[in-house]
Coordinates of C-alpha atoms and ligand atoms in Angstrom, one line a residue:
X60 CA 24.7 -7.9 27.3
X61 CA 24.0 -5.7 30.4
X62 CA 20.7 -4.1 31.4
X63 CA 19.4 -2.1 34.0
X64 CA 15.7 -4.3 34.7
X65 CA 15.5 -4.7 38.1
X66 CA 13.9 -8.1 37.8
X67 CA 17.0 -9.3 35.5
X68 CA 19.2 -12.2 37.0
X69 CA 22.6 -11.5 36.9
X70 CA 25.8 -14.2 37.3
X71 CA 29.5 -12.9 37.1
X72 CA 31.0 -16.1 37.5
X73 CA 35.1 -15.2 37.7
X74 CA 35.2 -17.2 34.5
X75 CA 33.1 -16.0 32.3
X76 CA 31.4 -12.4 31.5
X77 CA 28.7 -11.0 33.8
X78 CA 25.5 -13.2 31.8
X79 CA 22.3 -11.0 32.9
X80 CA 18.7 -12.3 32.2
X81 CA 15.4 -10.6 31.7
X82 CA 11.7 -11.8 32.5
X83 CA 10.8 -10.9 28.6
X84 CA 12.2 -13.6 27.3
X85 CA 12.7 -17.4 27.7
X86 CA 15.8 -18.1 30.1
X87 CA 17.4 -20.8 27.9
X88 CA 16.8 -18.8 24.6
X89 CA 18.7 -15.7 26.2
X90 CA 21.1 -18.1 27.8
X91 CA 21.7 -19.6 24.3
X92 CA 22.2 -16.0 22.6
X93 CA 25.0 -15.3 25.2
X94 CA 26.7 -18.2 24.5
X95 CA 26.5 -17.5 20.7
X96 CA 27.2 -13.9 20.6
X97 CA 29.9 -14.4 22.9
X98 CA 31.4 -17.0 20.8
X99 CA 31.3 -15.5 17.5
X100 CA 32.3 -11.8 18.8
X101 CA 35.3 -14.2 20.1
X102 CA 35.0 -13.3 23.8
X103 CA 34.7 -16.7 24.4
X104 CA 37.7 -18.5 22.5
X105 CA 37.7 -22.0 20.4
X106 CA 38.7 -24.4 23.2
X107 CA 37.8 -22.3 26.5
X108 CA 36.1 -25.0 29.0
X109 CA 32.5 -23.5 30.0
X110 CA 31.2 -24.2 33.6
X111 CA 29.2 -27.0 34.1
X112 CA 25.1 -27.2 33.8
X113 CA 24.7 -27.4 37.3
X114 CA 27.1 -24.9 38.6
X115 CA 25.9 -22.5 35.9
X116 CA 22.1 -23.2 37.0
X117 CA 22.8 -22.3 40.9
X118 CA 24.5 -19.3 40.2
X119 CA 22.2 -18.0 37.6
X120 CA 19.3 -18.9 39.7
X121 CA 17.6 -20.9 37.0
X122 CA 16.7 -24.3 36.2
X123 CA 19.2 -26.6 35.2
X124 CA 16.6 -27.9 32.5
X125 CA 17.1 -24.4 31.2
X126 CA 20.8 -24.4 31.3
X127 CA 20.2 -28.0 29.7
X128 CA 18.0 -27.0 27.2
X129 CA 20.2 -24.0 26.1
X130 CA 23.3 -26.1 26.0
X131 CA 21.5 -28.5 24.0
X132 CA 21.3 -25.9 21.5
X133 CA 24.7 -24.7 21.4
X134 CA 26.1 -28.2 20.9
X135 CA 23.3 -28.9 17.8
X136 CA 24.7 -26.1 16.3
X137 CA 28.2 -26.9 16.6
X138 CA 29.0 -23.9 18.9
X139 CA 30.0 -26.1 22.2
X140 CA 31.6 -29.8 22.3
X141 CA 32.3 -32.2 25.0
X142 CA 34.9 -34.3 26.0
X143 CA 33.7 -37.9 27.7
X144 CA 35.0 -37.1 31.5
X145 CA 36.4 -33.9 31.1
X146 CA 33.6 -30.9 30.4
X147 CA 32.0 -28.9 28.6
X148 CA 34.3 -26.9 25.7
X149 CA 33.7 -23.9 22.9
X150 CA 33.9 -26.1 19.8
X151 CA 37.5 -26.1 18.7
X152 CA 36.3 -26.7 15.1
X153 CA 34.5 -23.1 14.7
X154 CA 36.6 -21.3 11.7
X155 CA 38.8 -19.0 13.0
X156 CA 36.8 -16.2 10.1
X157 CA 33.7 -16.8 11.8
X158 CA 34.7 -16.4 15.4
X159 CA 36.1 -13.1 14.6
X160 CA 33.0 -11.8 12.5
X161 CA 33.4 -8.1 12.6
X162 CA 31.1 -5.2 11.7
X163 CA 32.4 -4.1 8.0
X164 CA 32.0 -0.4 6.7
X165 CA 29.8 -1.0 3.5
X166 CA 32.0 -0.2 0.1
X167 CA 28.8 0.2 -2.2
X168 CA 27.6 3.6 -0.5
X169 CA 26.6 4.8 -3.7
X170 CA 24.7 3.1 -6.1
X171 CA 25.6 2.6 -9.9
X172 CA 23.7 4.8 -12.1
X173 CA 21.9 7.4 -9.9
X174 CA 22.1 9.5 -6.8
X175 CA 20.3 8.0 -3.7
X176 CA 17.8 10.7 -2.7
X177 CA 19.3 13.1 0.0
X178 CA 17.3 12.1 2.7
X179 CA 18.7 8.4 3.1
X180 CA 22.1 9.6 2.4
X181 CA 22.5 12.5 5.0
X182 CA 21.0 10.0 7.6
X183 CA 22.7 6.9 7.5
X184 CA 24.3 6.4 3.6
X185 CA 22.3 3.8 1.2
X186 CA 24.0 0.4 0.3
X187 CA 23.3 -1.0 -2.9
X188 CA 20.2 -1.7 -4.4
X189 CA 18.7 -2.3 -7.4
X190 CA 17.4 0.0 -10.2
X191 CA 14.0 -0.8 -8.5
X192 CA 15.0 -0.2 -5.6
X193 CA 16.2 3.3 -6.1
X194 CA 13.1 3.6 -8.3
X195 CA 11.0 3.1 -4.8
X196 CA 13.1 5.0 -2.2
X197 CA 13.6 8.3 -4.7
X198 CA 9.9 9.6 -3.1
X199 CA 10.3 12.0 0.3
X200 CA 8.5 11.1 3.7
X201 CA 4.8 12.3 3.8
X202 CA 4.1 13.1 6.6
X203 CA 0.6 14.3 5.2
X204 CA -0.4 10.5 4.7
X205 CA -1.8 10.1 8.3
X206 CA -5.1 8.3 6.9
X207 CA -7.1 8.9 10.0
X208 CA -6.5 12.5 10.1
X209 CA -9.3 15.1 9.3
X210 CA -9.8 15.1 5.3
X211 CA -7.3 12.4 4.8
X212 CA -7.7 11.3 0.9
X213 CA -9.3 8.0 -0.4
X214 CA -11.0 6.9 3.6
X215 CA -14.4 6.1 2.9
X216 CA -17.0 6.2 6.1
X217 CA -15.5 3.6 8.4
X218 CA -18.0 4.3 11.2
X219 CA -20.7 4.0 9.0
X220 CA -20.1 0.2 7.8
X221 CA -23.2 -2.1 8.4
X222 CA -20.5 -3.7 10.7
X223 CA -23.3 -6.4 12.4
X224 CA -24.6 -8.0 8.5
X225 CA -20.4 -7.9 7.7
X226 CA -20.0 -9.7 10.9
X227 CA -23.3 -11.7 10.6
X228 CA -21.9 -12.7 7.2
X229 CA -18.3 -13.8 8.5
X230 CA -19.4 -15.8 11.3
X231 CA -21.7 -18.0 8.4
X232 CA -18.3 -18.7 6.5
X233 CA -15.8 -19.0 9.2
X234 CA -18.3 -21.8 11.6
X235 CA -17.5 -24.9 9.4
X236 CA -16.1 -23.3 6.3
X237 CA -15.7 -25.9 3.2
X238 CA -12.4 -27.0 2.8
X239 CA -12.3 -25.0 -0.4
X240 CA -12.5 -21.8 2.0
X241 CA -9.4 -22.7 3.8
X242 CA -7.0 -24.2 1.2
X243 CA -5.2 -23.1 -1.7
X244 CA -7.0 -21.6 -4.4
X245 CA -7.2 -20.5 -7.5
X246 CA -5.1 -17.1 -8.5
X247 CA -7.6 -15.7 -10.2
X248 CA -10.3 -16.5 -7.4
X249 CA -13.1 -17.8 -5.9
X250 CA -15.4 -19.1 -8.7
X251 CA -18.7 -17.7 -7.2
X252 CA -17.7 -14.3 -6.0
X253 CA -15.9 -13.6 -9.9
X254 CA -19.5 -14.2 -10.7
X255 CA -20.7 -12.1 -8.4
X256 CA -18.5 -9.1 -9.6
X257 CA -19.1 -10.0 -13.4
X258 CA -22.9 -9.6 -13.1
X259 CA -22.4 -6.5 -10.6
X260 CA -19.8 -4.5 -12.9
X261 CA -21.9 -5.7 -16.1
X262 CA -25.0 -3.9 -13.9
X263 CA -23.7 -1.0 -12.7
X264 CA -20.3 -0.2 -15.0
X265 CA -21.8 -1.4 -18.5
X266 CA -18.4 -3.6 -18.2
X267 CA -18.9 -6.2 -20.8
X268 CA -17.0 -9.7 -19.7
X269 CA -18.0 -12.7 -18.7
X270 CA -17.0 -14.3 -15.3
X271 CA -13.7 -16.3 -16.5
X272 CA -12.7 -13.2 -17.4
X273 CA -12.5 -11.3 -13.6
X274 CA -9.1 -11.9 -11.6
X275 CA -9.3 -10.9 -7.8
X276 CA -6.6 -9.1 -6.6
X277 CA -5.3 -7.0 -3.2
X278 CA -7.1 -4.0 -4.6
X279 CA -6.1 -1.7 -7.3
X280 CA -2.3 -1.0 -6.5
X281 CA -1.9 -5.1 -7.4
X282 CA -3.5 -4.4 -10.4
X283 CA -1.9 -2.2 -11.4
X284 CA 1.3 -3.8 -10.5
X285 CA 0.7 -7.0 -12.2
X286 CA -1.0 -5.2 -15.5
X287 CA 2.6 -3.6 -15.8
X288 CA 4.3 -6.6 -15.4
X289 CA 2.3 -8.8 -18.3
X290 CA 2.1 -6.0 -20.5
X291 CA 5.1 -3.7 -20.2
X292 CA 8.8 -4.3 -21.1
X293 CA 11.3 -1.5 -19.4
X294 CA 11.7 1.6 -21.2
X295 CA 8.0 1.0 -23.0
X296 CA 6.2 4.4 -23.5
X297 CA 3.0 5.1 -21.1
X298 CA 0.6 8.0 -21.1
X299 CA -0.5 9.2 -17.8
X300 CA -2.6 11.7 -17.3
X301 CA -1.2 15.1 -15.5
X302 CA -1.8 15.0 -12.9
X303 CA -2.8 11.5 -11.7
X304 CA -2.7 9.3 -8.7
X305 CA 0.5 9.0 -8.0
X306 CA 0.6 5.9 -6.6
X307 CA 0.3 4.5 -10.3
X308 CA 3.2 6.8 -11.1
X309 CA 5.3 4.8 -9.1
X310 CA 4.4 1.3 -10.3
X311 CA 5.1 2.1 -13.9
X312 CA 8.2 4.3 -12.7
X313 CA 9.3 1.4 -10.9
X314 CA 8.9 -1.3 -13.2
X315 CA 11.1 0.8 -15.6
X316 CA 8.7 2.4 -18.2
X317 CA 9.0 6.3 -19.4
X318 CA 6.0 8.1 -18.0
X319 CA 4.8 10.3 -20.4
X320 CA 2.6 13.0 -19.2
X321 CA -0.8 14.0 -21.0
X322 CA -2.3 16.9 -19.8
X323 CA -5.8 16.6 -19.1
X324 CA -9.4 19.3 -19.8
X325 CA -12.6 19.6 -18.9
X326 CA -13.3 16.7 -21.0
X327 CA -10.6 14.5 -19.4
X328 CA -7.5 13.2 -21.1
X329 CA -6.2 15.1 -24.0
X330 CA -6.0 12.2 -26.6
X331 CA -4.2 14.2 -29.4
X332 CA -1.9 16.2 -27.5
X333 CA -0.7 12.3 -27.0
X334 CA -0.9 11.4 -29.8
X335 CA 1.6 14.5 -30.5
X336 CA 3.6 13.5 -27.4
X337 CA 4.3 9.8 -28.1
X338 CA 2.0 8.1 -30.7
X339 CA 3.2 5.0 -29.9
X340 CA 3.1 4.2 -26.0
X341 CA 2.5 0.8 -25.1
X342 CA -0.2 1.7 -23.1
X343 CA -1.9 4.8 -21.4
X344 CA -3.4 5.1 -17.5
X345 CA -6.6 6.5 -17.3
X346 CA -9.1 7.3 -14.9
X347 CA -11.7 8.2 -16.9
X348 CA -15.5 8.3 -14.5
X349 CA -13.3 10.8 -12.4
X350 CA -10.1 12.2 -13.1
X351 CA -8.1 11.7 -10.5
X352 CA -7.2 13.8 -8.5
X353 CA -9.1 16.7 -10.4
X354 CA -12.7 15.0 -10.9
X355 CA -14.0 15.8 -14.5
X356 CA -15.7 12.6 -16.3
X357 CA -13.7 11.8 -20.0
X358 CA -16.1 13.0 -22.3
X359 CA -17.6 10.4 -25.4
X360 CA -15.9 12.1 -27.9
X361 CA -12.6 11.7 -26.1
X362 CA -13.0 7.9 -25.0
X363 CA -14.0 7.2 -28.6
X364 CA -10.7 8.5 -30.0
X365 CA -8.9 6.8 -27.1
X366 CA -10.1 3.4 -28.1
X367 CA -9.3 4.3 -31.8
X368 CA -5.7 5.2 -30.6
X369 CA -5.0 2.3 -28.7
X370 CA -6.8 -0.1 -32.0
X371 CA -4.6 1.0 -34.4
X372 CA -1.7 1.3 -32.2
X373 CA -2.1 -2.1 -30.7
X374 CA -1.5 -0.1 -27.0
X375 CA -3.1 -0.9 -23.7
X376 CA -5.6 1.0 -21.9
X377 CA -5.9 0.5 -18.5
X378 CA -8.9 2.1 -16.6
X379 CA -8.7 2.8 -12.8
X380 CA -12.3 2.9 -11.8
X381 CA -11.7 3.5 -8.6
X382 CA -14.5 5.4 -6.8
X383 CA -17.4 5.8 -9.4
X384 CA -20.2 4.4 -7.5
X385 CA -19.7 7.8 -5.6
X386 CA -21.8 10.5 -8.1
X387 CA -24.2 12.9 -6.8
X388 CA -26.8 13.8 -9.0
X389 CA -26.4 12.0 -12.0
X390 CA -25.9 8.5 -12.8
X391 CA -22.9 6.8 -12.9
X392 CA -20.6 6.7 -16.3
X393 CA -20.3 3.8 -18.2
X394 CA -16.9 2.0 -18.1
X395 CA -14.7 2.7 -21.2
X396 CA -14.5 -1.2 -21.0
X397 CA -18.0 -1.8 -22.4
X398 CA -17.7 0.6 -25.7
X399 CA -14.3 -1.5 -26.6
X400 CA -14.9 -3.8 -29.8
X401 CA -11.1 -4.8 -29.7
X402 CA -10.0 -6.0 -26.3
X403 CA -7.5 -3.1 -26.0
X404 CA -8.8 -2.5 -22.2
X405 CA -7.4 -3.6 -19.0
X406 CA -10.5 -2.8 -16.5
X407 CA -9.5 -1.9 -12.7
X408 CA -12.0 -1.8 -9.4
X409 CA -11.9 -1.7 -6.0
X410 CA -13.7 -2.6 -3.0
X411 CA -11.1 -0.1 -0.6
X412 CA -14.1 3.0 -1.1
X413 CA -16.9 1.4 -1.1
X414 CA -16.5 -1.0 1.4
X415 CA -12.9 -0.1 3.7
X416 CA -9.4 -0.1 2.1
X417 CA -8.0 -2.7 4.4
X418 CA -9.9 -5.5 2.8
X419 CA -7.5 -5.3 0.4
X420 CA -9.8 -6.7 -2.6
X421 CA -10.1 -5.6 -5.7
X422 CA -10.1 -7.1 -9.0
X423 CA -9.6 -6.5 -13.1
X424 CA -11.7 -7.5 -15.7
X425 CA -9.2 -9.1 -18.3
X426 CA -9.5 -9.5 -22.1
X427 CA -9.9 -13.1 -22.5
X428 CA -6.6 -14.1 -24.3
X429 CA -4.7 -11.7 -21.6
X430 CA -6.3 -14.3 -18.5
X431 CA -3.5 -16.7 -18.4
X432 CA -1.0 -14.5 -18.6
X433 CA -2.3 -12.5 -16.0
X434 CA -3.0 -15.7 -13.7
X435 CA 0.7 -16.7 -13.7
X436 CA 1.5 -13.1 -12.9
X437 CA -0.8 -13.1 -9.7
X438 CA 0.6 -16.8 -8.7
X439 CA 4.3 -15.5 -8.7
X440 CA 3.0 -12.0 -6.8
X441 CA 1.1 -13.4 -3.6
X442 CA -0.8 -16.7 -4.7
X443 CA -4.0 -15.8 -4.4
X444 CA -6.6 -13.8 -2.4
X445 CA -8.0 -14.4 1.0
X446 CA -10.9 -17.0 -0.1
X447 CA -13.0 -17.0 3.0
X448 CA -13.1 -12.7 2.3
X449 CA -14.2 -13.5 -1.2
X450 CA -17.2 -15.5 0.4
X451 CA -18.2 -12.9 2.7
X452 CA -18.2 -10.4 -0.3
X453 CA -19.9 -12.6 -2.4
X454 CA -22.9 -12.9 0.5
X455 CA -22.7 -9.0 0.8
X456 CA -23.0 -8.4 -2.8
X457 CA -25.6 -11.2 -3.4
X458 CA -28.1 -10.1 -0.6
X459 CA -28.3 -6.7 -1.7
X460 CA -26.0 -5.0 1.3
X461 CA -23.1 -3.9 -1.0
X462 CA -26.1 -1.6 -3.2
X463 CA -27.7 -0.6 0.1
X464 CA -24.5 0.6 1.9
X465 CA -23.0 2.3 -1.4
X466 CA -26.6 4.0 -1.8
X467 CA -26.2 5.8 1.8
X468 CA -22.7 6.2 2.1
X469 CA -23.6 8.5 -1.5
X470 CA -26.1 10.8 0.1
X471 CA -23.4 10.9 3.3
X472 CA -20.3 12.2 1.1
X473 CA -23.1 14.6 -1.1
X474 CA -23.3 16.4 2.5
X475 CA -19.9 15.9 3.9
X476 CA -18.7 17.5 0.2
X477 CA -21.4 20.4 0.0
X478 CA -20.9 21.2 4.0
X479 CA -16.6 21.1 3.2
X480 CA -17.1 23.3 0.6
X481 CA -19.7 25.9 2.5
X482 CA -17.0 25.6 5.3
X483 CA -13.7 26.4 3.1
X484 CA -15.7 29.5 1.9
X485 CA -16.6 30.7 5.7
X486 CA -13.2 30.0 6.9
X487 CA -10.9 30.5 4.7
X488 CA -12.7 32.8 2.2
X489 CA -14.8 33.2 -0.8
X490 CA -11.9 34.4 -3.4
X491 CA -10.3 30.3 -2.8
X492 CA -10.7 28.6 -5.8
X493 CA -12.5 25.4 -4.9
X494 CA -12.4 22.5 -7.7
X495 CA -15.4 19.7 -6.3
X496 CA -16.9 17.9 -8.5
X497 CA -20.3 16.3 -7.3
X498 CA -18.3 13.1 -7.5
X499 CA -16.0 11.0 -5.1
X500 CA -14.7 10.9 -1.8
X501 CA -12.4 14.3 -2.2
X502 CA -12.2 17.9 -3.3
X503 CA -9.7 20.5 -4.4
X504 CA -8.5 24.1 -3.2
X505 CA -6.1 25.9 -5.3
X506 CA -3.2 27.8 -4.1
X507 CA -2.1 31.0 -5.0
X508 CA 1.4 30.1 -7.2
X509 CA 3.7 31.7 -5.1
X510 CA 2.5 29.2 -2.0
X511 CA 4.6 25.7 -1.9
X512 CA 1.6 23.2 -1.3
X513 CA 4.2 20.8 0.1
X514 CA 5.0 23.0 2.6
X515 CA 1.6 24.0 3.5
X516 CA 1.0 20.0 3.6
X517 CA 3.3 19.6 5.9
X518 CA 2.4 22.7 8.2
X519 CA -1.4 21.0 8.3
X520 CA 0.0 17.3 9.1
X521 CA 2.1 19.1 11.9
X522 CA -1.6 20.4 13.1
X523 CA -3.2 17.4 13.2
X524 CA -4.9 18.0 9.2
X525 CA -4.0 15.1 6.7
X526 CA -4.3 17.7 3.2
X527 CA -2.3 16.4 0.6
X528 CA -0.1 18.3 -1.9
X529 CA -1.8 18.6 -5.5
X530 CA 1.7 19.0 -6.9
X531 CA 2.8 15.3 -5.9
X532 CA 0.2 14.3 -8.6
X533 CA 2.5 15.7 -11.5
X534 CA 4.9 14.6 -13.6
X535 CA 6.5 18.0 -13.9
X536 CA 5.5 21.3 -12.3
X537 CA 2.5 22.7 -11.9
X538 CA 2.1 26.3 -12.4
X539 CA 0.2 26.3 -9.3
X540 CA -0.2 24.2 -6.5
X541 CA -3.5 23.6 -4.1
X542 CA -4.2 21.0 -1.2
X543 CA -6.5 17.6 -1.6
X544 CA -8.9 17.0 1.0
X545 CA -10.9 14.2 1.7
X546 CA -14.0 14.7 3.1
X547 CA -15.7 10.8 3.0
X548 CA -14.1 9.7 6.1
X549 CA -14.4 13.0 7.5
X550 CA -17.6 13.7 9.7
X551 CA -19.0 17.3 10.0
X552 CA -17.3 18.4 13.2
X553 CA -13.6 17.3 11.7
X554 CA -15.0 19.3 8.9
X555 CA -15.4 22.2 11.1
X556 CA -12.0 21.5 13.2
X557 CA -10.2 20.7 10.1
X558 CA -11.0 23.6 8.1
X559 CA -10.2 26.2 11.3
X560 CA -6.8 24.5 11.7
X561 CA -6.3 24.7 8.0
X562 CA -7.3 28.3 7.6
X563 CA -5.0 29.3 10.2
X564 CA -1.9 27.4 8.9
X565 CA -3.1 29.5 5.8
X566 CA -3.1 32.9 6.8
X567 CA 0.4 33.8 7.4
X568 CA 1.3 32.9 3.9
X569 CA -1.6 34.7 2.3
X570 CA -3.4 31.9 0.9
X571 CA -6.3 32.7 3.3
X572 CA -8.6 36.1 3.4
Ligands
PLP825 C1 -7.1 6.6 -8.4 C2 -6.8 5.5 -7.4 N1 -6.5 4.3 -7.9 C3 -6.1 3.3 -7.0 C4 -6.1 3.5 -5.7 C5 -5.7 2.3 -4.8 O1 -6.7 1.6 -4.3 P1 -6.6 0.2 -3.6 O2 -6.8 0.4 -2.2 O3 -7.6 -0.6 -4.3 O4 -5.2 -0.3 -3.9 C6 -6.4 4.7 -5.1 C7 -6.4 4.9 -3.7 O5 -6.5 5.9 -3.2 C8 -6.8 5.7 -6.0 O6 -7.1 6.9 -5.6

């Protein structure tokens, strides 16, 4: 209750504590907290008369409205009384438990039914959580995740966004929006932009749906989140593919499903080794126009027998079509989505790499006796999605800017990835395996096996490099590791930087010629 700000008014009134006052807060709202804490850590005792408003004013230095208006407070609340004639009193009626609130030591250090992870223990010891919880917090820091870094993963070209049409575009919907713009709306969004995206992933994807059957969500991780939910019971079997993003590793970790890791080819997921695995997952992850993180494109012959699989198994598949607009030299894949004659498919996209990731939009293109379900699932997650965004986007997509921008940004990250790679080879040296597909936003180097990527991730992130660690993308161990970088939100100078400062945390531990 003491502090050392010079501007800070102090009063040590022989009856009471010293009270000192800041400038960074209200007066009465600090003169109010006194009062309270002081009562309830008992300095102040049931009974104890309080000096009067006026006194208490002159020698604080304060108004007595503040005084007034603090005191006001305490008697609402029950923490001060009055007698008619006689003063002002700490409220005799406070229980004698709450006046003498202490700080307990926590009994439930240790959680039923699993070890907190040693990080959270060694620090300050976990309380008790749930299941869940435990679920989320089991995951290490990252320090590599600084998404601004040079060849931070999954930032798209933020200085290259037509910034003056988005803000052209905003200002229209945000003069006199409608009142539909502004108040509650429907979880599964705003009719005209689901349109929007039905027509544009029908275009572009070959996703077959019609607009009832597109629900608008916070991007791909709510998805994802809310596909589990409506389609997965605890302890359900799911195939994901090894490696894979791991951020959909945690959603179906946490929400209590066995992960089952398929390895994946040159030709994507391997469908029978499964099969041979667990014929009978509920439902398998797939990212299937490019692998994440490793970039190949599942090949016909492979989504044909996926589809098959998930038929006759009555199992889920849900795509993750999160940067396919993004190929160089060929055309786009068509979804997995539009070759499904039995409704087996839960379709995912995003708006986070084409457009920025703190949009936060996305949706998922729902089989039609799934929508409902789905709805109630959003409307218990977050409501709904920003409507006056959905407007904006559906003017972006509508006037042609969302097919312009994607169209440059793909000859930007063709350079960016061709001018990484030329880099990585001058730097670092021609024997490092590189694994780039003309695809996407990011590319792979391999590590010798002896080299501990997480380490080397860390090293980087302490230089100022945001590489992630390949191994966080698998279920069990790799027999090698190597280092993600992301090269769409990088421009060719961090390229250069980046690369130096990466080659030189590489050379003492031989990964580096
Ligand atoms: C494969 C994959 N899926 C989903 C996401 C999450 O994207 P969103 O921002 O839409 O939640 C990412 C983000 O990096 C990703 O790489």
């Amino acid at each position: 209750m003491t502090t050392s700000d010079p501007m800070m008014k102090r009063a040590s009134a022989s009856f009471l504590p010293p009270i000192a006052l800041d400038n960074n807060s209200p007066m009465y709202r600090q003169l109010y907290d006194w009062f309270r804490t002081a009562i309830l850590e008992g300095h102040l005792k049931p009974g104890r008369r309080v000096p009067s408003t006026r006194s208490l004013a002159a020698e604080l230095k304060v108004s007595r409205i503040t005084v007034l208006s603090a005191f006001e407070q305490l008697y609402a609340e029950g923490y001060l009384e009055t007698s008619v004639g006689s003063g002002t009193y700490v409220s005799r009626s406070i229980p004698d438990d709450l006046v003498t609130l202490r700080k307990v030591a926590p009994r439930d250090r240790t959680p039923e039914g699993g070890q907190p992870p040693r990080h959270l223990t060694q620090r300050s010891g976990l309380r008790k959580v749930s299941r869940f919880g435990m679920a989320l917090l089991s995951a290490p820091p990252e320090p590599w995740s600084n998404r601004l870094g040079p060849f931070s993963v999954s930032t798209p070209a933020l200085d290259r966004f037509p910034f003056g049409v988005w803000s052209r575009l905003v200002i229209r919907h945000s003069r006199q929006p409608a009142n539909e713009l502004l108040a509650y709306s429907d979880p599964t969004g705003h009719p005209p932009f689901r349109e929007a995206i039905a027509e544009y992933v029908g275009t572009v994807r070959g996703v077959r749906c019609d607009p009832s059957q597109v629900m608008v969500v916070t991007g791909s991780q709510q998805a994802l989140e809310i596909s589990a939910r409506v389609l997965l019971d605890p302890r359900d079997a799911v195939w994901i593919e090894e490696p894979s993003y791991p951020g959909a590793r945690q959603i179906f970790a946490g929400s209590g499903t066995r992960l089952v890791p398929v390895s994946v080819d040159g030709e994507g997921l391997d469908v029978k080794a499964g099969v041979r695995r667990c014929r009978t997952a509920r439902a398998a992850y797939i990212t299937p126009s490019h692998q994440y993180p490793l970039g190949m494109t599942m090949s016909a012959s492979r989504r044909m027998l996926l589809l098959d699989w998930a038929a006759r198994n009555s199992s889920w598949i849900i795509e993750d079509d999160y940067d396919s607009e993004f190929r160089f030299g060929s055309r786009p894949i068509a979804a997995v989505q539009g070759l499904d004659v039995n409704a087996r498919v839960i379709y995912i996209g995003t708006f986070s790499k084409v457009l920025f990731p703190s949009l936060r939009v996305g949706y998922l293109i729902v089989p039609k006796d799934l929508v409902r379900a789905f709805s109630r699932a959003r409307e218990n997650s977050d409501l709904f999605s920003s409507t006056l965004y959905q407007a904006v986007l559906t003017d972006f997509i509508r006037e042609g800017h969302l097919g312009r921008h994607i169209r440059r940004m793909r000859m930007l990250y063709a350079n960016r990835r061709d001018a990484l790679a030329e880099e990585i080879r001058k730097q670092i040296g021609t024997t490092i395996e590189i694994v780039a597909a003309k695809a996407g936003m990011h590319l792979i180097i391999r590590l010798p096996a002896k080299v501990d990527d997480v380490k080397v991730s860390q090293r980087a992130a302490r230089e100022g490099v945001a590489v992630m660690p390949l191994s966080i993308c698998y279920q069990e161990k790799p027999r090698r590791g190597g280092l993600i970088l992301g090269y769409g939100g990088t421009d060719l100078q961090q390229i250069r930087e980046g690369t130096r400062k990466l080659a030189s945390v590489l050379r003492p531990i031989g990964g580096s010629q």
